[in-house]
mmCIF file of C-alpha atoms in Angstrom:
data_model
loop_
_atom_site.group_PDB
_atom_site.id
_atom_site.type_symbol
_atom_site.label_atom_id
_atom_site.label_comp_id
_atom_site.label_asym_id
_atom_site.label_seq_id
_atom_site.Cartn_x
_atom_site.Cartn_y
_atom_site.Cartn_z
ATOM 1 C CA UNK A 1 -6.559 52.673 -4.918
ATOM 2 C CA UNK A 2 -6.898 49.114 -3.506
ATOM 3 C CA UNK A 3 -3.997 46.800 -4.148
ATOM 4 C CA UNK A 4 -4.695 43.384 -5.709
ATOM 5 C CA UNK A 5 -4.859 40.594 -3.182
ATOM 6 C CA UNK A 6 -2.025 38.068 -3.181
ATOM 7 C CA UNK A 7 -4.418 35.310 -2.209
ATOM 8 C CA UNK A 8 -6.946 33.779 -4.626
ATOM 9 C CA UNK A 9 -10.573 34.874 -4.400
ATOM 10 C CA UNK A 10 -12.548 33.257 -1.614
ATOM 11 C CA UNK A 11 -14.959 31.499 -3.982
ATOM 12 C CA UNK A 12 -12.073 30.027 -5.986
ATOM 13 C CA UNK A 13 -10.452 28.733 -2.784
ATOM 14 C CA UNK A 14 -13.775 27.221 -1.717
ATOM 15 C CA UNK A 15 -14.154 25.424 -5.022
ATOM 16 C CA UNK A 16 -10.681 23.960 -4.680
ATOM 17 C CA UNK A 17 -11.442 22.825 -1.145
ATOM 18 C CA UNK A 18 -14.655 21.125 -2.257
ATOM 19 C CA UNK A 19 -12.835 19.523 -5.195
ATOM 20 C CA UNK A 20 -10.202 18.024 -2.876
ATOM 21 C CA UNK A 21 -12.751 16.862 -0.304
ATOM 22 C CA UNK A 22 -14.856 15.159 -2.988
ATOM 23 C CA UNK A 23 -12.124 13.921 -5.326
ATOM 24 C CA UNK A 24 -9.965 12.121 -2.771
ATOM 25 C CA UNK A 25 -12.797 9.874 -1.452
ATOM 26 C CA UNK A 26 -13.903 9.149 -5.023
ATOM 27 C CA UNK A 27 -10.384 8.070 -5.980
ATOM 28 C CA UNK A 28 -10.119 5.970 -2.815
ATOM 29 C CA UNK A 29 -13.428 4.252 -3.562
ATOM 30 C CA UNK A 30 -12.374 3.663 -7.172
ATOM 31 C CA UNK A 31 -9.056 2.173 -6.079
ATOM 32 C CA UNK A 32 -10.804 -0.100 -3.592
ATOM 33 C CA UNK A 33 -13.237 -1.243 -6.283
ATOM 34 C CA UNK A 34 -10.500 -1.864 -8.853
ATOM 35 C CA UNK A 35 -8.237 -3.830 -6.509
ATOM 36 C CA UNK A 36 -10.629 -5.470 -4.043
ATOM 37 C CA UNK A 37 -13.547 -6.446 -6.269
ATOM 38 C CA UNK A 38 -11.625 -8.783 -8.643
ATOM 39 C CA UNK A 39 -9.759 -10.292 -5.675
ATOM 40 C CA UNK A 40 -13.000 -10.917 -3.778
ATOM 41 C CA UNK A 41 -14.642 -12.537 -6.820
ATOM 42 C CA UNK A 42 -11.757 -14.811 -7.810
ATOM 43 C CA UNK A 43 -13.146 -18.101 -9.132
ATOM 44 C CA UNK A 44 -12.754 -20.237 -12.281
ATOM 45 C CA UNK A 45 -14.816 -19.026 -15.232
ATOM 46 C CA UNK A 46 -14.489 -21.170 -18.366
ATOM 47 C CA UNK A 47 -11.008 -22.122 -17.237
ATOM 48 C CA UNK A 48 -9.447 -24.283 -20.017
ATOM 49 C CA UNK A 49 -9.095 -27.844 -18.720
ATOM 50 C CA UNK A 50 -8.298 -30.982 -20.665
ATOM 51 C CA UNK A 51 -9.838 -34.436 -20.303
ATOM 52 C CA UNK A 52 -8.005 -37.377 -21.871
ATOM 53 C CA UNK A 53 -8.874 -41.022 -22.364
ATOM 54 C CA UNK A 54 -11.496 -43.163 -24.079
ATOM 55 C CA UNK A 55 -14.813 -41.366 -24.575
ATOM 56 C CA UNK A 56 -16.741 -43.902 -22.509
ATOM 57 C CA UNK A 57 -14.329 -43.532 -19.587
ATOM 58 C CA UNK A 58 -14.155 -39.731 -19.648
ATOM 59 C CA UNK A 59 -17.902 -39.128 -19.944
ATOM 60 C CA UNK A 60 -18.480 -39.317 -16.189
ATOM 61 C CA UNK A 61 -15.548 -36.994 -15.458
ATOM 62 C CA UNK A 62 -16.887 -34.456 -17.951
ATOM 63 C CA UNK A 63 -20.345 -34.577 -16.405
ATOM 64 C CA UNK A 64 -18.925 -33.987 -12.934
ATOM 65 C CA UNK A 65 -16.844 -31.032 -14.131
ATOM 66 C CA UNK A 66 -19.801 -29.589 -16.043
ATOM 67 C CA UNK A 67 -21.829 -29.410 -12.821
ATOM 68 C CA UNK A 68 -19.580 -26.658 -11.459
ATOM 69 C CA UNK A 69 -21.491 -23.730 -12.990
ATOM 70 C CA UNK A 70 -19.391 -23.217 -16.149
ATOM 71 C CA UNK A 71 -16.210 -23.167 -14.122
ATOM 72 C CA UNK A 72 -14.291 -25.136 -16.752
ATOM 73 C CA UNK A 73 -14.016 -25.096 -20.530
ATOM 74 C CA UNK A 74 -13.473 -28.747 -21.401
ATOM 75 C CA UNK A 75 -10.963 -29.729 -24.101
ATOM 76 C CA UNK A 76 -10.976 -33.408 -25.116
ATOM 77 C CA UNK A 77 -7.815 -35.338 -25.963
ATOM 78 C CA UNK A 78 -7.263 -38.898 -27.102
ATOM 79 C CA UNK A 79 -4.491 -39.797 -24.659
ATOM 80 C CA UNK A 80 -2.127 -38.528 -21.994
ATOM 81 C CA UNK A 81 0.562 -37.508 -24.483
ATOM 82 C CA UNK A 82 -1.812 -35.202 -26.334
ATOM 83 C CA UNK A 83 -3.082 -33.725 -23.064
ATOM 84 C CA UNK A 84 0.458 -33.098 -21.800
ATOM 85 C CA UNK A 85 1.358 -31.380 -25.060
ATOM 86 C CA UNK A 86 -1.676 -29.116 -24.657
ATOM 87 C CA UNK A 87 -0.552 -28.182 -21.151
ATOM 88 C CA UNK A 88 2.968 -27.415 -22.372
ATOM 89 C CA UNK A 89 1.534 -25.286 -25.208
ATOM 90 C CA UNK A 90 -0.600 -23.318 -22.702
ATOM 91 C CA UNK A 91 -3.793 -24.401 -24.446
ATOM 92 C CA UNK A 92 -5.109 -25.682 -21.101
ATOM 93 C CA UNK A 93 -4.028 -25.116 -17.500
ATOM 94 C CA UNK A 94 -4.241 -28.805 -16.690
ATOM 95 C CA UNK A 95 -5.769 -32.100 -17.747
ATOM 96 C CA UNK A 96 -7.531 -35.048 -16.138
ATOM 97 C CA UNK A 97 -6.342 -38.323 -17.641
ATOM 98 C CA UNK A 98 -8.576 -41.352 -17.055
ATOM 99 C CA UNK A 99 -6.472 -44.510 -16.621
ATOM 100 C CA UNK A 100 -7.251 -48.083 -15.459
ATOM 101 C CA UNK A 101 -5.424 -47.275 -12.218
ATOM 102 C CA UNK A 102 -7.589 -44.210 -11.577
ATOM 103 C CA UNK A 103 -7.586 -40.519 -12.550
ATOM 104 C CA UNK A 104 -4.318 -38.756 -13.174
ATOM 105 C CA UNK A 105 -4.081 -34.956 -13.009
ATOM 106 C CA UNK A 106 -1.602 -33.017 -15.115
ATOM 107 C CA UNK A 107 -0.934 -29.469 -13.903
ATOM 108 C CA UNK A 108 1.444 -26.600 -14.703
ATOM 109 C CA UNK A 109 2.196 -24.589 -11.596
ATOM 110 C CA UNK A 110 4.468 -22.352 -13.694
ATOM 111 C CA UNK A 111 1.346 -21.111 -15.508
ATOM 112 C CA UNK A 112 -0.389 -20.344 -12.212
ATOM 113 C CA UNK A 113 0.247 -21.934 -8.830
ATOM 114 C CA UNK A 114 -3.218 -20.789 -7.764
ATOM 115 C CA UNK A 115 -4.917 -22.590 -10.644
ATOM 116 C CA UNK A 116 -2.803 -25.719 -10.153
ATOM 117 C CA UNK A 117 -3.873 -25.894 -6.513
ATOM 118 C CA UNK A 118 -7.504 -25.246 -7.423
ATOM 119 C CA UNK A 119 -7.513 -28.047 -10.008
ATOM 120 C CA UNK A 120 -5.905 -30.451 -7.574
ATOM 121 C CA UNK A 121 -8.514 -29.722 -4.917
ATOM 122 C CA UNK A 122 -11.417 -30.004 -7.362
ATOM 123 C CA UNK A 123 -10.279 -33.312 -8.868
ATOM 124 C CA UNK A 124 -9.321 -34.821 -5.506
ATOM 125 C CA UNK A 125 -12.765 -33.938 -4.147
ATOM 126 C CA UNK A 126 -14.458 -35.728 -7.023
ATOM 127 C CA UNK A 127 -12.141 -38.715 -6.691
ATOM 128 C CA UNK A 128 -12.807 -38.969 -2.953
ATOM 129 C CA UNK A 129 -16.536 -39.046 -3.634
ATOM 130 C CA UNK A 130 -15.949 -41.926 -6.046
ATOM 131 C CA UNK A 131 -13.619 -43.746 -3.647
ATOM 132 C CA UNK A 132 -10.466 -43.386 -5.781
ATOM 133 C CA UNK A 133 -7.152 -41.583 -5.450
ATOM 134 C CA UNK A 134 -5.626 -39.019 -7.790
ATOM 135 C CA UNK A 135 -2.049 -38.997 -8.955
ATOM 136 C CA UNK A 136 -0.839 -35.465 -9.703
ATOM 137 C CA UNK A 137 2.017 -34.661 -12.069
ATOM 138 C CA UNK A 138 3.312 -31.099 -12.367
ATOM 139 C CA UNK A 139 4.221 -31.015 -16.057
ATOM 140 C CA UNK A 140 5.721 -27.517 -16.005
ATOM 141 C CA UNK A 141 6.603 -26.776 -12.377
ATOM 142 C CA UNK A 142 7.273 -23.345 -10.961
ATOM 143 C CA UNK A 143 10.901 -22.789 -9.908
ATOM 144 C CA UNK A 144 11.792 -24.053 -6.447
ATOM 145 C CA UNK A 145 13.022 -20.573 -5.535
ATOM 146 C CA UNK A 146 9.544 -19.145 -6.200
ATOM 147 C CA UNK A 147 6.998 -21.988 -5.956
ATOM 148 C CA UNK A 148 4.030 -19.632 -5.478
ATOM 149 C CA UNK A 149 5.005 -17.255 -8.290
ATOM 150 C CA UNK A 150 5.251 -14.351 -5.866
ATOM 151 C CA UNK A 151 8.290 -12.765 -7.518
ATOM 152 C CA UNK A 152 6.765 -12.817 -10.989
ATOM 153 C CA UNK A 153 3.515 -11.362 -9.662
ATOM 154 C CA UNK A 154 5.422 -8.658 -7.801
ATOM 155 C CA UNK A 155 7.180 -7.552 -11.001
ATOM 156 C CA UNK A 156 3.973 -6.181 -12.546
ATOM 157 C CA UNK A 157 3.695 -3.031 -10.439
ATOM 158 C CA UNK A 158 7.399 -1.976 -10.508
ATOM 159 C CA UNK A 159 7.517 -2.278 -14.299
ATOM 160 C CA UNK A 160 4.363 -0.187 -14.606
ATOM 161 C CA UNK A 161 5.790 2.435 -12.259
ATOM 162 C CA UNK A 162 9.085 2.479 -14.153
ATOM 163 C CA UNK A 163 7.239 3.014 -17.425
ATOM 164 C CA UNK A 164 5.135 5.836 -16.002
ATOM 165 C CA UNK A 165 8.224 7.491 -14.509
ATOM 166 C CA UNK A 166 10.154 7.292 -17.791
ATOM 167 C CA UNK A 167 7.262 8.682 -19.821
ATOM 168 C CA UNK A 168 6.656 11.506 -17.344
ATOM 169 C CA UNK A 169 10.374 12.381 -17.218
ATOM 170 C CA UNK A 170 10.611 12.636 -21.006
ATOM 171 C CA UNK A 171 7.568 14.903 -21.055
ATOM 172 C CA UNK A 172 8.560 17.164 -18.160
ATOM 173 C CA UNK A 173 12.131 17.523 -19.415
ATOM 174 C CA UNK A 174 10.784 18.820 -22.720
ATOM 175 C CA UNK A 175 12.281 16.113 -24.933
ATOM 176 C CA UNK A 176 10.601 15.837 -28.320
ATOM 177 C CA UNK A 177 10.741 13.899 -31.546
ATOM 178 C CA UNK A 178 13.664 11.571 -32.127
ATOM 179 C CA UNK A 179 15.317 12.570 -28.851
ATOM 180 C CA UNK A 180 12.220 11.598 -26.883
ATOM 181 C CA UNK A 181 11.952 8.274 -28.721
ATOM 182 C CA UNK A 182 15.642 7.546 -28.128
ATOM 183 C CA UNK A 183 15.278 8.324 -24.430
ATOM 184 C CA UNK A 184 12.230 6.090 -24.070
ATOM 185 C CA UNK A 185 13.805 3.160 -25.929
ATOM 186 C CA UNK A 186 17.133 3.552 -24.109
ATOM 187 C CA UNK A 187 15.501 3.694 -20.678
ATOM 188 C CA UNK A 188 13.347 0.650 -21.445
ATOM 189 C CA UNK A 189 16.372 -1.317 -22.644
ATOM 190 C CA UNK A 190 18.333 -0.544 -19.469
ATOM 191 C CA UNK A 191 15.341 -1.441 -17.299
ATOM 192 C CA UNK A 192 14.952 -4.719 -19.190
ATOM 193 C CA UNK A 193 18.595 -5.711 -18.749
ATOM 194 C CA UNK A 194 18.775 -4.738 -15.075
ATOM 195 C CA UNK A 195 15.466 -6.437 -14.224
ATOM 196 C CA UNK A 196 16.476 -9.640 -15.988
ATOM 197 C CA UNK A 197 19.765 -9.619 -14.080
ATOM 198 C CA UNK A 198 17.890 -9.302 -10.786
ATOM 199 C CA UNK A 199 15.124 -11.812 -11.490
ATOM 200 C CA UNK A 200 17.100 -14.425 -13.441
ATOM 201 C CA UNK A 201 20.631 -14.255 -12.058
ATOM 202 C CA UNK A 202 20.209 -13.029 -8.493
ATOM 203 C CA UNK A 203 16.741 -14.213 -7.386
ATOM 204 C CA UNK A 204 16.759 -17.204 -9.798
ATOM 205 C CA UNK A 205 12.968 -17.083 -10.211
ATOM 206 C CA UNK A 206 13.012 -17.262 -14.027
ATOM 207 C CA UNK A 207 14.178 -20.198 -16.103
ATOM 208 C CA UNK A 208 13.959 -19.117 -19.742
ATOM 209 C CA UNK A 209 16.313 -17.505 -22.213
ATOM 210 C CA UNK A 210 17.977 -14.527 -20.513
ATOM 211 C CA UNK A 211 17.814 -12.160 -23.479
ATOM 212 C CA UNK A 212 14.210 -13.074 -24.217
ATOM 213 C CA UNK A 213 13.283 -12.257 -20.619
ATOM 214 C CA UNK A 214 15.165 -8.958 -20.799
ATOM 215 C CA UNK A 215 13.280 -8.184 -24.002
ATOM 216 C CA UNK A 216 9.947 -8.849 -22.296
ATOM 217 C CA UNK A 217 10.815 -6.548 -19.397
ATOM 218 C CA UNK A 218 11.969 -3.850 -21.805
ATOM 219 C CA UNK A 219 8.908 -4.130 -24.052
ATOM 220 C CA UNK A 220 6.552 -4.081 -21.044
ATOM 221 C CA UNK A 221 8.200 -0.902 -19.791
ATOM 222 C CA UNK A 222 8.261 0.729 -23.221
ATOM 223 C CA UNK A 223 4.572 -0.001 -23.780
ATOM 224 C CA UNK A 224 3.721 2.103 -20.711
ATOM 225 C CA UNK A 225 6.353 4.838 -21.072
ATOM 226 C CA UNK A 226 5.603 5.399 -24.762
ATOM 227 C CA UNK A 227 1.868 5.604 -24.073
ATOM 228 C CA UNK A 228 2.438 8.157 -21.296
ATOM 229 C CA UNK A 229 4.790 10.336 -23.340
ATOM 230 C CA UNK A 230 2.746 9.911 -26.529
ATOM 231 C CA UNK A 231 -0.568 11.020 -25.075
ATOM 232 C CA UNK A 232 1.160 13.874 -23.242
ATOM 233 C CA UNK A 233 2.689 14.996 -26.546
ATOM 234 C CA UNK A 234 -0.798 15.183 -28.077
ATOM 235 C CA UNK A 235 -2.941 16.587 -25.242
ATOM 236 C CA UNK A 236 -0.414 18.019 -22.806
ATOM 237 C CA UNK A 237 0.605 16.984 -19.259
ATOM 238 C CA UNK A 238 -2.932 15.701 -18.601
ATOM 239 C CA UNK A 239 -1.974 12.716 -20.757
ATOM 240 C CA UNK A 240 0.447 11.580 -18.047
ATOM 241 C CA UNK A 241 -2.352 11.320 -15.511
ATOM 242 C CA UNK A 242 -4.776 9.655 -17.906
ATOM 243 C CA UNK A 243 -2.458 6.824 -18.966
ATOM 244 C CA UNK A 244 -1.180 6.389 -15.415
ATOM 245 C CA UNK A 245 -4.754 6.056 -14.218
ATOM 246 C CA UNK A 246 -5.521 3.356 -16.799
ATOM 247 C CA UNK A 247 -2.340 1.413 -16.042
ATOM 248 C CA UNK A 248 -2.576 1.648 -12.251
ATOM 249 C CA UNK A 249 -6.316 1.398 -11.598
ATOM 250 C CA UNK A 250 -7.191 -1.008 -14.413
ATOM 251 C CA UNK A 251 -4.071 -2.636 -15.807
ATOM 252 C CA UNK A 252 -2.526 -3.686 -12.502
ATOM 253 C CA UNK A 253 -5.552 -5.213 -10.689
ATOM 254 C CA UNK A 254 -7.011 -6.609 -13.930
ATOM 255 C CA UNK A 255 -3.761 -8.296 -15.012
ATOM 256 C CA UNK A 256 -4.578 -11.692 -13.483
ATOM 257 C CA UNK A 257 -0.892 -12.135 -12.696
ATOM 258 C CA UNK A 258 -1.553 -13.557 -9.238
ATOM 259 C CA UNK A 259 -4.035 -16.166 -10.515
ATOM 260 C CA UNK A 260 -5.157 -16.229 -14.163
ATOM 261 C CA UNK A 261 -7.316 -14.050 -16.429
ATOM 262 C CA UNK A 262 -10.024 -16.761 -16.367
ATOM 263 C CA UNK A 263 -10.163 -16.477 -12.575
ATOM 264 C CA UNK A 264 -11.347 -12.850 -12.690
ATOM 265 C CA UNK A 265 -14.911 -11.601 -13.241
ATOM 266 C CA UNK A 266 -15.856 -10.887 -16.841
ATOM 267 C CA UNK A 267 -14.937 -8.743 -18.669
ATOM 268 C CA UNK A 268 -12.138 -7.869 -16.240
ATOM 269 C CA UNK A 269 -9.902 -10.755 -17.299
ATOM 270 C CA UNK A 270 -10.224 -9.901 -20.982
ATOM 271 C CA UNK A 271 -9.656 -6.175 -20.459
ATOM 272 C CA UNK A 272 -6.579 -6.914 -18.379
ATOM 273 C CA UNK A 273 -4.940 -8.785 -21.251
ATOM 274 C CA UNK A 274 -5.401 -5.771 -23.522
ATOM 275 C CA UNK A 275 -3.381 -3.586 -21.136
ATOM 276 C CA UNK A 276 0.425 -3.661 -20.684
ATOM 277 C CA UNK A 277 0.581 -5.170 -17.163
ATOM 278 C CA UNK A 278 -1.583 -8.179 -18.035
ATOM 279 C CA UNK A 279 0.028 -8.738 -21.432
ATOM 280 C CA UNK A 280 3.490 -8.370 -19.904
ATOM 281 C CA UNK A 281 2.820 -10.934 -17.168
ATOM 282 C CA UNK A 282 1.410 -13.454 -19.665
ATOM 283 C CA UNK A 283 4.322 -12.953 -22.049
ATOM 284 C CA UNK A 284 6.876 -13.352 -19.254
ATOM 285 C CA UNK A 285 5.355 -16.685 -18.193
ATOM 286 C CA UNK A 286 5.398 -17.946 -21.785
ATOM 287 C CA UNK A 287 9.017 -16.937 -22.366
ATOM 288 C CA UNK A 288 10.336 -18.021 -18.966
ATOM 289 C CA UNK A 289 8.675 -21.418 -18.538
ATOM 290 C CA UNK A 290 6.984 -22.524 -21.786
ATOM 291 C CA UNK A 291 9.604 -21.866 -24.492
ATOM 292 C CA UNK A 292 7.510 -19.046 -25.926
ATOM 293 C CA UNK A 293 4.241 -20.982 -26.238
ATOM 294 C CA UNK A 294 1.176 -18.701 -26.520
ATOM 295 C CA UNK A 295 3.428 -15.648 -26.658
ATOM 296 C CA UNK A 296 2.121 -14.141 -29.897
ATOM 297 C CA UNK A 297 -0.994 -12.477 -28.486
ATOM 298 C CA UNK A 298 0.592 -10.635 -25.544
ATOM 299 C CA UNK A 299 3.674 -9.754 -27.604
ATOM 300 C CA UNK A 300 1.489 -8.097 -30.240
ATOM 301 C CA UNK A 301 -0.470 -6.241 -27.547
ATOM 302 C CA UNK A 302 2.685 -4.757 -26.031
ATOM 303 C CA UNK A 303 4.109 -3.965 -29.467
ATOM 304 C CA UNK A 304 0.979 -2.055 -30.469
ATOM 305 C CA UNK A 305 1.059 -0.024 -27.260
ATOM 306 C CA UNK A 306 4.726 0.819 -27.774
ATOM 307 C CA UNK A 307 4.389 1.571 -31.499
ATOM 308 C CA UNK A 308 1.322 3.769 -31.113
ATOM 309 C CA UNK A 309 2.895 5.604 -28.193
ATOM 310 C CA UNK A 310 6.149 6.310 -30.026
ATOM 311 C CA UNK A 311 4.179 7.346 -33.102
ATOM 312 C CA UNK A 312 2.185 9.781 -30.969
ATOM 313 C CA UNK A 313 5.442 11.226 -29.600
ATOM 314 C CA UNK A 314 6.693 11.930 -33.136
ATOM 315 C CA UNK A 315 3.306 13.236 -34.271
ATOM 316 C CA UNK A 316 2.988 15.576 -31.295
ATOM 317 C CA UNK A 317 6.484 16.936 -31.917
ATOM 318 C CA UNK A 318 5.726 17.523 -35.602
ATOM 319 C CA UNK A 319 2.487 19.327 -34.756
ATOM 320 C CA UNK A 320 4.230 21.639 -32.297
ATOM 321 C CA UNK A 321 7.014 22.373 -34.780
ATOM 322 C CA UNK A 322 4.458 23.213 -37.470
ATOM 323 C CA UNK A 323 2.506 25.424 -35.081
ATOM 324 C CA UNK A 324 5.634 27.326 -34.062
ATOM 325 C CA UNK A 325 6.621 27.717 -37.713
ATOM 326 C CA UNK A 326 3.202 29.094 -38.579
ATOM 327 C CA UNK A 327 3.245 31.497 -35.634
ATOM 328 C CA UNK A 328 6.751 32.652 -36.566
ATOM 329 C CA UNK A 329 5.782 33.257 -40.187
ATOM 330 C CA UNK A 330 2.640 35.112 -39.131
ATOM 331 C CA UNK A 331 4.650 37.266 -36.734
ATOM 332 C CA UNK A 332 7.149 38.186 -39.447
ATOM 333 C CA UNK A 333 4.387 39.138 -41.869
ATOM 334 C CA UNK A 334 2.727 41.271 -39.183
ATOM 335 C CA UNK A 335 5.999 43.033 -38.375
ATOM 336 C CA UNK A 336 6.572 43.681 -42.063
ATOM 337 C CA UNK A 337 3.083 45.121 -42.462
ATOM 338 C CA UNK A 338 3.534 47.440 -39.490
ATOM 339 C CA UNK A 339 6.983 48.650 -40.520
ATOM 340 C CA UNK A 340 6.753 52.132 -42.107
ATOM 341 C CA UNK A 341 7.862 52.320 -45.727
ATOM 342 C CA UNK A 342 10.891 54.558 -46.288
#
């Protein structure tokens, strides 16, 4: 009698080989598309920009800006004070103020050093063509320890990885229900505190309220970890891979953290703000440099991700408990029916 082979059937091994050979290049191509395409197509698209001054004086500036293929979304303001307030409220990334002495550019490098540099180059080019000079004022400057925003941009990926790791650990360790929720919230809180200590106290690249920054880091991590653990609780370990794929291949490159959402191709910039990495980066900028201006939208996005994920964790645990209870009751009834009477 032939003994069963310890190795899988040849056709099964061939299918696995083909799957690996095909899947790896597909994932590599997808990663290249997700990361390289937005970076290669970075350009202003309806970028909010203010224009301030008398209507007759600003008309020419508006016409010149409008020639740049819908690069800017023009917001009109009566004077410099109103334009500066709009910059500080994150309504616009900058503003061109028309004065008797020539154009004056208000920027906010804390919102995006890339955009501030782009605006300066665009306005200076127009002023040079008109034979005038531009005075530039950085209304909300980036910290001197991180003038290019590199540290803030670099925080997006580690927070996403930390969230994925926490969600996967909770799932693989078999934690369920309230214990899983407690583990996710506790891990996110510790990550938030430790990250704020590193970024604010040690690197000194953040300038806002310390506890608010720690809360942003914690909420950004929880949004990812809860989504990972929640989907895994509903559909099994495959949920870990699915959420990780969305966060890594879409959320990270679509976040706009290194430039701005309006600098990415559409609808990439919009999609990125619906995902935890993009919402987390936007919320951190608002809390750290703008006293919480324009923080409501990204805060709600992260809260929804976290709440839905934690709800899915509890729901998945309840479903498994009910299934086990049903199976146990069915087993007892079957044993009772098979037990001989007397």
